[in-house]
Amino acid sequence: MYNTGAAFLEALQEAGVSYIFANLGSDHPAIIENLAIAKKENKELPEVITCPHEFVALTAAQGYAQATGEPQAVIVHVECGTQNLGGAIHNAFKSRVPVLVFAGASPYTQENELAGSRNEFIHWIQDVFDQRGIMRGYTKYDNEIRSGANVKQLVHRALQIAKSDPKGPVYLMGPREVMEERAKPVEIQKELWEPISPGAISPQKIKELTNDLLSAKNPLVVASYLGRKKEAVEELVRLCDRLAIPVIESIPSYLNFPSNHSMHCGSYWNTEKQINVLDEADFILVLDSDVPWIPVRNKPSNNATIYYIDVDPLKEQMPLWYIPSKRFFKADAYTALQQINDYLDKNSDIDQGVVSQRWKKHSKYHNRQAEERGIIEKAESDVITPEFLTACIREITDENTIVLNEGITSHEVISNHIGASIPGSYYGSPAGSLGWHGGAAIGMKLANPDKTIISLTGDGAYLFSIPSTVHWMAKRYNTPFLTVIYNNSGWKAPKQSTLGVHPHGIAKQTEEFFVHFDPPADLSKIATAAGEAHSIMVKNRAELKSALKEGLQFVKEGRSAVIDVYIPHVYSAENTNTFVKETV
């Protein structure tokens, strides 16, 4: 038997897909049967990872793609499974991560006219007018498989689009009758379906940009996801070493610049204070950043010359977006940095005196930041502050560690205090749907089986991750990782948002923000029940370091661990912040 389902699976294998993260349903008999045949006949196909929840399936595929750049496949059940992807498809789309999602569709015959005709009551209930429309605002491409004759071409075209900048998810659907349709094998030349070549900048514009850069007294680089290509980090370091240009990271989702480099001047989230180097800059090169700054909180000088380089410089999927940039370039940051560095090699006359002065200035700023962080980390207190917690986690990391950051209100603390300096050692989600870290850790571990994965998350994001599914999968597929929960017993972000708009309102006066999680749940035990993870609860500062070492040891021995660490309560966090500021 060779049918559309068999051709579809073959196409995934040909395209280099390693894993199918699957939540199967009544629309997938052709897929299931062909997978069973392949297993019996030892036919090589992508490995199936059974996922009890679709959100985790897509998040795991996203984590794998973030680590490798290679898209994986996710299979879900008709429109219900598609909707259950929920915020995960938002995350993949906004994060520009390639992945192929396939969903079946309710059969379109009901009297056994064709193989796969309706034979269950849900085939009527799950039949909707526009299943593809559920995904259309969050995918680069969607289509319906209508025949086995060209299913391979559709799969390869979908993946070609997914892998071409700006990268992103794609969606295919196929009714049961079509997937059961007999087909003739088709040979595909994979090399004819490669993604489009990276974009570059014209030589004239490179000259203009570089001349403006060399004329600047206080240049600055802002980056957010440049580190999706590790070699881009190397090119940025090369540029900054040569010209003594400081770098700040805005809501980083990758390691964009080594934190131990003298030109690294901090990582920022919803920072309320004006960033000094941003305010002083007379030239700003923005590289791969959706939100390089938040104008109502901090922004550049009106006199700054801004150049913007991004694979998606118009942000066509963002209804409101603009920055005052002199030039916008649709280009690959790695390619553009190579062009700038090559131009400097051949055509520049660099004032080494100016470069030396800048290096001294920003090195001093970098060192002062490091000293201030050290003071905060060591501040005497009866509570476990996020800064102290992150510093303790830093002590158990090494060059073989990958850190995931979904700390939300602790995001800036984690990115600044974790000390990541190796490209590919730090990842975050720049998107808006919480729960990314759990499935992403599984995907990261599948992509890097020899690495130690440490996932840092708030208690709110931990619950959003569907930890029961995450840790069942981690056990079954031998992807152990360490989770550390920054548990403030609630959602601090909505409280901060409210205070930002109503700083003296009734919510502030009454201390009622409707965001606390009291009475608290024993969060780590969820992972124990679902996946036999080792669970530890830490409320005492003196017990923290030993608990982290204990949890890491279990992970190295092949068992996941979850450490639930109580940091200041969401309703008392500002008291700790005041203490920290006074200490500094």
Coordinates of C-alpha atoms in Angstrom, one line a residue, residues 93-496:
F93 CA 5.5 33.0 14.6
K94 CA 6.6 36.0 16.6
S95 CA 10.0 34.3 17.3
R96 CA 10.5 33.6 13.6
V97 CA 11.1 29.9 14.2
P98 CA 10.6 27.4 11.4
V99 CA 8.2 24.5 12.0
L100 CA 5.7 22.5 9.9
V101 CA 2.3 21.8 11.4
F102 CA 0.1 19.2 9.8
A103 CA -3.5 18.7 10.9
G104 CA -6.0 16.2 9.5
A105 CA -9.5 17.3 8.6
S106 CA -12.9 15.8 9.0
P107 CA -13.8 13.4 6.1
Y108 CA -15.9 15.0 3.3
T109 CA -17.9 11.9 2.5
Q110 CA -20.4 10.0 4.7
E111 CA -21.6 7.0 2.9
N112 CA -18.4 5.1 2.4
E113 CA -17.9 6.5 -1.1
L114 CA -14.1 6.7 -0.5
A115 CA -11.6 5.1 1.9
G116 CA -11.6 7.1 5.1
S117 CA -15.3 8.2 4.9
R118 CA -17.0 9.3 8.1
N119 CA -17.6 6.6 10.6
E120 CA -17.5 8.4 14.0
F121 CA -19.9 11.1 15.4
I122 CA -17.1 13.6 15.8
H123 CA -16.6 13.7 12.1
W124 CA -19.7 15.9 11.9
I125 CA -18.9 17.9 15.0
Q126 CA -15.3 18.7 14.0
D127 CA -16.2 19.8 10.5
V128 CA -15.7 23.6 10.2
F129 CA -15.8 26.1 7.4
D130 CA -12.3 27.5 7.6
Q131 CA -9.9 25.3 9.6
R132 CA -6.9 26.9 7.9
G133 CA -8.2 30.3 9.0
I134 CA -7.5 29.4 12.7
M135 CA -3.8 29.6 11.8
R136 CA -3.7 32.2 9.1
G137 CA -2.7 35.1 11.3
Y138 CA 0.2 33.1 12.7
T139 CA 1.8 31.2 9.8
K140 CA 3.8 32.2 6.8
Y141 CA 1.9 29.7 4.6
D142 CA -1.1 27.5 4.8
N143 CA -2.5 25.0 2.3
E144 CA -4.7 21.9 1.9
I145 CA -3.4 18.7 0.6
R146 CA -5.8 17.6 -2.2
S147 CA -4.0 14.8 -3.9
G148 CA -1.2 12.4 -3.3
A149 CA 0.2 13.3 -6.7
N150 CA 1.8 16.5 -5.5
V151 CA 1.9 16.1 -1.7
K152 CA 5.7 15.9 -1.7
Q153 CA 5.9 19.2 -3.6
L154 CA 3.6 20.9 -1.1
V155 CA 5.7 19.6 1.9
H156 CA 9.0 20.8 0.3
R157 CA 7.5 24.2 -0.7
A158 CA 6.1 24.6 2.8
L159 CA 9.5 23.9 4.4
Q160 CA 11.2 26.1 1.9
I161 CA 9.0 29.0 3.0
A162 CA 9.4 28.1 6.7
K163 CA 13.2 28.2 6.4
S164 CA 13.4 31.4 4.4
D165 CA 13.9 34.7 6.2
P166 CA 11.9 35.8 8.0
K167 CA 11.5 32.2 9.1
G168 CA 8.3 31.0 10.7
P169 CA 5.7 28.2 11.0
V170 CA 3.7 26.8 8.1
Y171 CA 0.5 24.8 8.2
L172 CA -0.9 22.0 6.0
M173 CA -4.1 20.0 6.4
G174 CA -5.5 17.0 4.7
P175 CA -8.8 15.2 4.9
R176 CA -8.9 11.4 5.6
E177 CA -10.0 10.5 2.1
V178 CA -7.1 12.4 0.6
M179 CA -4.5 10.9 2.9
E180 CA -5.8 7.4 2.2
E181 CA -5.8 8.0 -1.6
R182 CA -3.5 5.7 -3.5
A183 CA -0.5 7.4 -5.0
K184 CA 2.5 6.8 -7.2
P185 CA 6.0 7.4 -5.7
V186 CA 7.6 10.7 -6.8
E187 CA 11.3 11.5 -6.7
I188 CA 12.2 14.9 -5.3
Q189 CA 15.5 16.7 -5.8
K190 CA 16.0 18.3 -2.4
E191 CA 18.5 20.8 -3.6
L192 CA 15.8 22.5 -5.7
W193 CA 13.9 23.3 -2.6
E194 CA 16.5 25.2 -0.6
P195 CA 15.5 28.4 1.3
I196 CA 16.2 31.7 -0.3
S197 CA 19.7 33.1 0.0
P198 CA 20.4 35.5 2.9
G199 CA 19.8 39.2 2.1
A200 CA 22.6 41.7 1.8
I201 CA 23.1 45.4 1.6
S202 CA 24.2 47.2 -1.5
P203 CA 27.8 48.4 -1.5
Q204 CA 26.8 52.1 -1.7
K205 CA 24.7 51.8 1.4
I206 CA 27.4 49.8 3.2
K207 CA 29.7 52.8 2.5
E208 CA 27.2 55.3 3.8
L209 CA 26.5 53.3 6.9
T210 CA 30.2 52.7 7.7
N211 CA 31.1 56.4 7.1
D212 CA 28.4 57.5 9.5
L213 CA 29.6 54.9 12.0
L214 CA 33.2 56.1 11.8
S215 CA 32.1 59.8 12.1
A216 CA 30.2 59.0 15.4
K217 CA 31.7 59.8 18.8
N218 CA 29.4 57.5 20.7
P219 CA 28.2 54.6 18.5
L220 CA 26.0 51.9 20.0
V221 CA 24.7 48.5 18.9
V222 CA 21.3 47.1 20.0
A223 CA 20.5 43.5 19.4
S224 CA 17.8 40.9 20.4
Y225 CA 17.9 37.8 18.3
L226 CA 21.1 38.2 16.2
G227 CA 22.5 35.2 18.1
R228 CA 20.2 32.8 16.2
K229 CA 23.3 32.5 14.0
K230 CA 26.3 31.8 16.2
E231 CA 28.7 33.1 13.5
A232 CA 26.9 36.5 13.7
V233 CA 28.0 36.9 17.3
E234 CA 31.6 36.4 16.2
E235 CA 31.2 39.1 13.5
L236 CA 29.7 41.5 16.0
V237 CA 32.5 40.9 18.4
R238 CA 35.0 41.5 15.6
L239 CA 33.3 44.9 14.8
C240 CA 33.1 46.0 18.4
D241 CA 36.7 45.0 19.2
R242 CA 37.9 47.0 16.3
L243 CA 35.9 50.2 17.0
A244 CA 35.2 49.9 20.7
I245 CA 31.4 50.0 20.2
P246 CA 29.2 49.1 23.3
V247 CA 26.4 46.7 22.9
I248 CA 23.1 46.4 24.8
E249 CA 20.7 43.6 24.5
S250 CA 17.0 44.3 24.4
I251 CA 14.8 41.4 25.6
P252 CA 17.4 38.9 24.3
S253 CA 16.1 35.6 23.0
Y254 CA 19.6 34.4 22.1
L255 CA 23.1 35.2 23.3
N256 CA 23.9 38.1 21.0
F257 CA 27.1 39.3 22.6
P258 CA 29.3 37.7 25.3
S259 CA 28.3 39.1 28.7
N260 CA 32.0 39.0 29.9
H261 CA 33.1 41.2 27.0
S262 CA 34.2 44.7 28.0
M263 CA 31.8 46.3 25.5
H264 CA 28.8 44.5 26.9
C265 CA 26.7 47.2 28.6
G266 CA 23.7 45.3 29.9
S267 CA 20.5 43.4 29.0
Y268 CA 17.1 45.1 29.4
W269 CA 13.5 44.1 29.6
N270 CA 10.7 46.7 30.5
T271 CA 13.4 48.9 32.0
E272 CA 11.9 52.0 33.7
K273 CA 15.0 54.0 33.9
Q274 CA 16.7 55.8 31.0
I275 CA 19.6 53.6 29.7
N276 CA 22.7 55.8 29.8
V277 CA 24.5 54.4 26.8
L278 CA 21.3 54.7 24.7
D279 CA 20.8 58.3 25.8
E280 CA 24.4 59.3 24.9
A281 CA 24.6 57.5 21.6
D282 CA 24.9 59.6 18.4
F283 CA 24.9 56.6 16.2
I284 CA 22.8 53.4 16.8
L285 CA 23.0 50.2 14.8
V286 CA 19.9 48.1 15.5
L287 CA 20.5 44.4 14.6
D288 CA 17.6 41.9 14.7
S289 CA 15.4 43.5 17.3
D290 CA 11.7 43.9 17.3
V291 CA 11.6 46.3 20.2
P292 CA 15.1 47.9 20.6
W293 CA 13.7 50.3 23.2
I294 CA 10.4 51.4 24.8
P295 CA 9.9 55.1 24.0
V296 CA 7.7 55.9 27.1
R297 CA 10.4 54.4 29.4
N298 CA 13.7 55.1 27.6
K299 CA 14.7 56.2 24.1
P300 CA 17.7 57.5 22.1
S301 CA 18.5 61.2 21.7
N302 CA 16.6 63.0 18.9
N303 CA 19.9 63.7 17.3
A304 CA 21.0 60.1 17.1
T305 CA 21.5 58.6 13.6
I306 CA 19.9 55.2 13.5
Y307 CA 20.4 52.3 11.0
Y308 CA 18.1 49.4 11.2
I309 CA 19.1 45.9 9.9
D310 CA 16.6 43.1 10.2
V311 CA 15.2 40.2 8.2
D312 CA 11.8 41.8 8.8
P313 CA 12.4 45.6 8.9
L314 CA 8.9 46.7 8.2
K315 CA 7.2 44.5 10.8
E316 CA 4.3 44.0 8.5
Q317 CA 2.5 41.8 11.1
M318 CA 2.7 44.5 13.7
P319 CA -0.1 47.1 13.1
L320 CA 1.7 49.8 15.2
W321 CA 5.5 49.9 14.8
Y322 CA 8.0 52.6 13.9
I323 CA 11.4 54.0 14.9
P324 CA 13.2 57.1 13.6
S325 CA 15.7 55.2 11.5
K326 CA 17.7 56.9 8.7
R327 CA 17.9 53.7 6.8
F328 CA 16.0 50.4 7.0
F329 CA 17.7 47.3 5.4
K330 CA 16.1 44.0 4.9
A331 CA 19.2 41.8 5.3
D332 CA 20.7 39.0 7.3
A333 CA 22.6 40.4 10.2
Y334 CA 25.5 38.0 9.8
T335 CA 25.9 38.9 6.1
A336 CA 25.6 42.6 6.8
L337 CA 28.2 42.5 9.6
Q338 CA 30.5 40.6 7.3
Q339 CA 30.0 43.4 4.7
I340 CA 30.7 46.1 7.3
N341 CA 33.9 44.4 8.6
D342 CA 35.1 43.7 5.1
Y343 CA 34.6 47.3 4.1
L344 CA 36.6 48.4 7.2
D345 CA 39.4 46.0 6.3
K346 CA 39.8 47.6 2.9
N347 CA 38.6 51.2 3.0
S348 CA 38.7 52.7 6.5
D349 CA 41.0 55.1 8.2
I350 CA 40.2 54.5 11.9
D351 CA 41.2 57.1 14.6
Q352 CA 42.8 54.8 17.1
G353 CA 42.9 57.6 19.7
V354 CA 39.1 57.9 19.6
V355 CA 38.8 54.1 19.7
S356 CA 41.1 53.9 22.7
Q357 CA 39.1 56.5 24.6
R358 CA 35.8 54.7 23.9
W359 CA 37.3 51.4 25.1
K360 CA 38.4 52.9 28.4
K361 CA 35.0 54.6 28.9
H362 CA 32.8 51.6 28.2
S363 CA 35.1 49.1 29.9
K364 CA 34.8 51.1 33.0
Y365 CA 31.0 51.2 32.6
H366 CA 31.0 47.4 32.0
N367 CA 33.1 46.8 35.1
R368 CA 31.0 49.1 37.2
Q369 CA 27.8 47.2 36.2
A370 CA 29.5 44.0 37.1
E371 CA 30.5 45.4 40.5
E372 CA 26.9 46.6 41.2
R373 CA 25.5 43.2 40.3
G374 CA 27.9 41.6 42.7
I375 CA 26.9 43.9 45.5
I376 CA 23.2 43.1 44.9
E377 CA 23.9 39.4 44.7
K378 CA 25.7 39.4 48.1
A379 CA 23.3 41.8 49.8
E380 CA 22.5 40.4 53.3
S381 CA 18.8 39.5 53.5
D382 CA 16.5 36.9 55.0
V383 CA 14.8 36.3 51.7
I384 CA 16.0 34.7 48.5
T385 CA 16.2 37.5 45.9
P386 CA 16.1 36.8 42.2
E387 CA 19.6 38.2 41.9
F388 CA 21.0 35.9 44.6
L389 CA 19.1 32.9 43.1
T390 CA 20.5 33.6 39.6
A391 CA 24.0 34.0 41.0
C392 CA 23.8 30.6 42.7
I393 CA 22.5 29.0 39.5
R394 CA 25.5 30.6 37.7
E395 CA 27.8 28.7 40.0
I396 CA 26.5 25.4 38.8
T397 CA 26.7 26.2 35.1
D398 CA 29.7 25.4 32.8
E399 CA 30.6 25.6 29.1
N400 CA 28.4 22.5 28.6
T401 CA 25.2 24.2 29.9
I402 CA 22.3 25.7 28.0
V403 CA 20.1 28.1 30.0
L404 CA 16.5 28.9 29.1
N405 CA 15.1 32.1 30.4
E406 CA 11.3 32.5 30.9
G407 CA 11.6 34.5 34.1
I408 CA 9.2 37.2 32.9
T409 CA 9.5 39.8 35.6
S410 CA 12.8 38.2 36.5
H411 CA 13.9 38.2 32.8
E412 CA 16.2 41.1 33.1
V413 CA 17.7 39.9 36.3
I414 CA 18.4 36.4 34.8
S415 CA 19.9 37.7 31.6
N416 CA 22.2 40.1 33.4
H417 CA 23.3 37.8 36.3
I418 CA 23.5 34.4 34.6
G419 CA 26.8 35.4 32.9
A420 CA 26.2 33.6 29.6
S421 CA 29.1 34.2 27.2
I422 CA 29.2 31.3 24.7
P423 CA 27.0 31.6 21.6
G424 CA 24.2 29.0 21.8
S425 CA 24.3 28.8 25.6
Y426 CA 21.3 31.0 26.3
Y427 CA 17.8 31.1 24.9
G428 CA 14.6 32.9 25.6
S429 CA 11.2 33.5 24.1
P430 CA 10.7 37.0 22.7
A431 CA 7.0 36.3 22.2
G432 CA 3.9 36.8 24.4
S433 CA 2.5 33.4 25.3
L434 CA 3.8 31.9 28.5
G435 CA 4.9 28.3 29.0
W436 CA 7.6 28.1 26.3
H437 CA 10.3 26.9 28.6
G438 CA 9.0 23.4 29.3
G439 CA 8.6 22.0 25.9
A440 CA 11.6 24.0 24.7
A441 CA 13.8 22.2 27.2
I442 CA 12.8 18.9 25.7
G443 CA 13.5 20.1 22.2
M444 CA 16.8 21.6 23.2
K445 CA 17.8 18.3 24.9
L446 CA 16.8 16.3 21.8
A447 CA 19.0 18.6 19.7
N448 CA 21.9 18.6 22.3
P449 CA 21.8 15.3 24.1
D450 CA 25.3 15.9 25.6
K451 CA 24.4 19.3 27.0
T452 CA 22.9 20.1 30.4
I453 CA 19.7 22.0 30.1
I454 CA 18.6 24.4 32.9
S455 CA 15.2 26.0 32.5
L456 CA 14.5 29.1 34.6
T457 CA 10.9 30.2 34.9
G458 CA 8.4 32.0 37.1
D459 CA 5.6 30.1 38.8
G460 CA 3.0 31.5 36.4
A461 CA 4.9 30.5 33.3
Y462 CA 5.6 27.1 34.9
L463 CA 1.9 26.4 35.2
F464 CA 1.3 27.7 31.6
S465 CA 3.8 25.2 30.3
I466 CA 1.5 22.2 31.2
P467 CA 4.2 20.6 33.4
S468 CA 2.4 17.3 33.6
T469 CA 2.8 16.7 29.9
V470 CA 6.3 18.2 29.8
H471 CA 7.6 15.9 32.5
W472 CA 5.8 12.8 31.3
M473 CA 7.5 13.4 27.9
A474 CA 10.9 14.1 29.5
K475 CA 10.8 10.7 31.3
R476 CA 9.6 8.7 28.3
Y477 CA 12.1 10.2 25.8
N478 CA 15.0 10.5 28.1
T479 CA 15.4 14.2 28.0
P480 CA 16.2 15.1 31.6
F481 CA 16.6 18.8 32.5
L482 CA 16.7 21.0 35.6
T483 CA 13.9 23.4 36.2
V484 CA 14.2 26.2 38.7
I485 CA 11.0 28.1 39.6
Y486 CA 11.3 31.7 40.6
N487 CA 8.2 31.4 42.8
N488 CA 6.7 34.7 43.9
S489 CA 3.2 33.2 44.4
G490 CA 1.5 35.1 41.6
W491 CA 1.7 37.2 38.5
K492 CA 3.9 40.2 39.1
A493 CA 3.7 41.5 35.5
P494 CA 0.0 42.5 35.7
K495 CA 0.7 44.3 39.0
Q496 CA 3.6 46.2 37.4

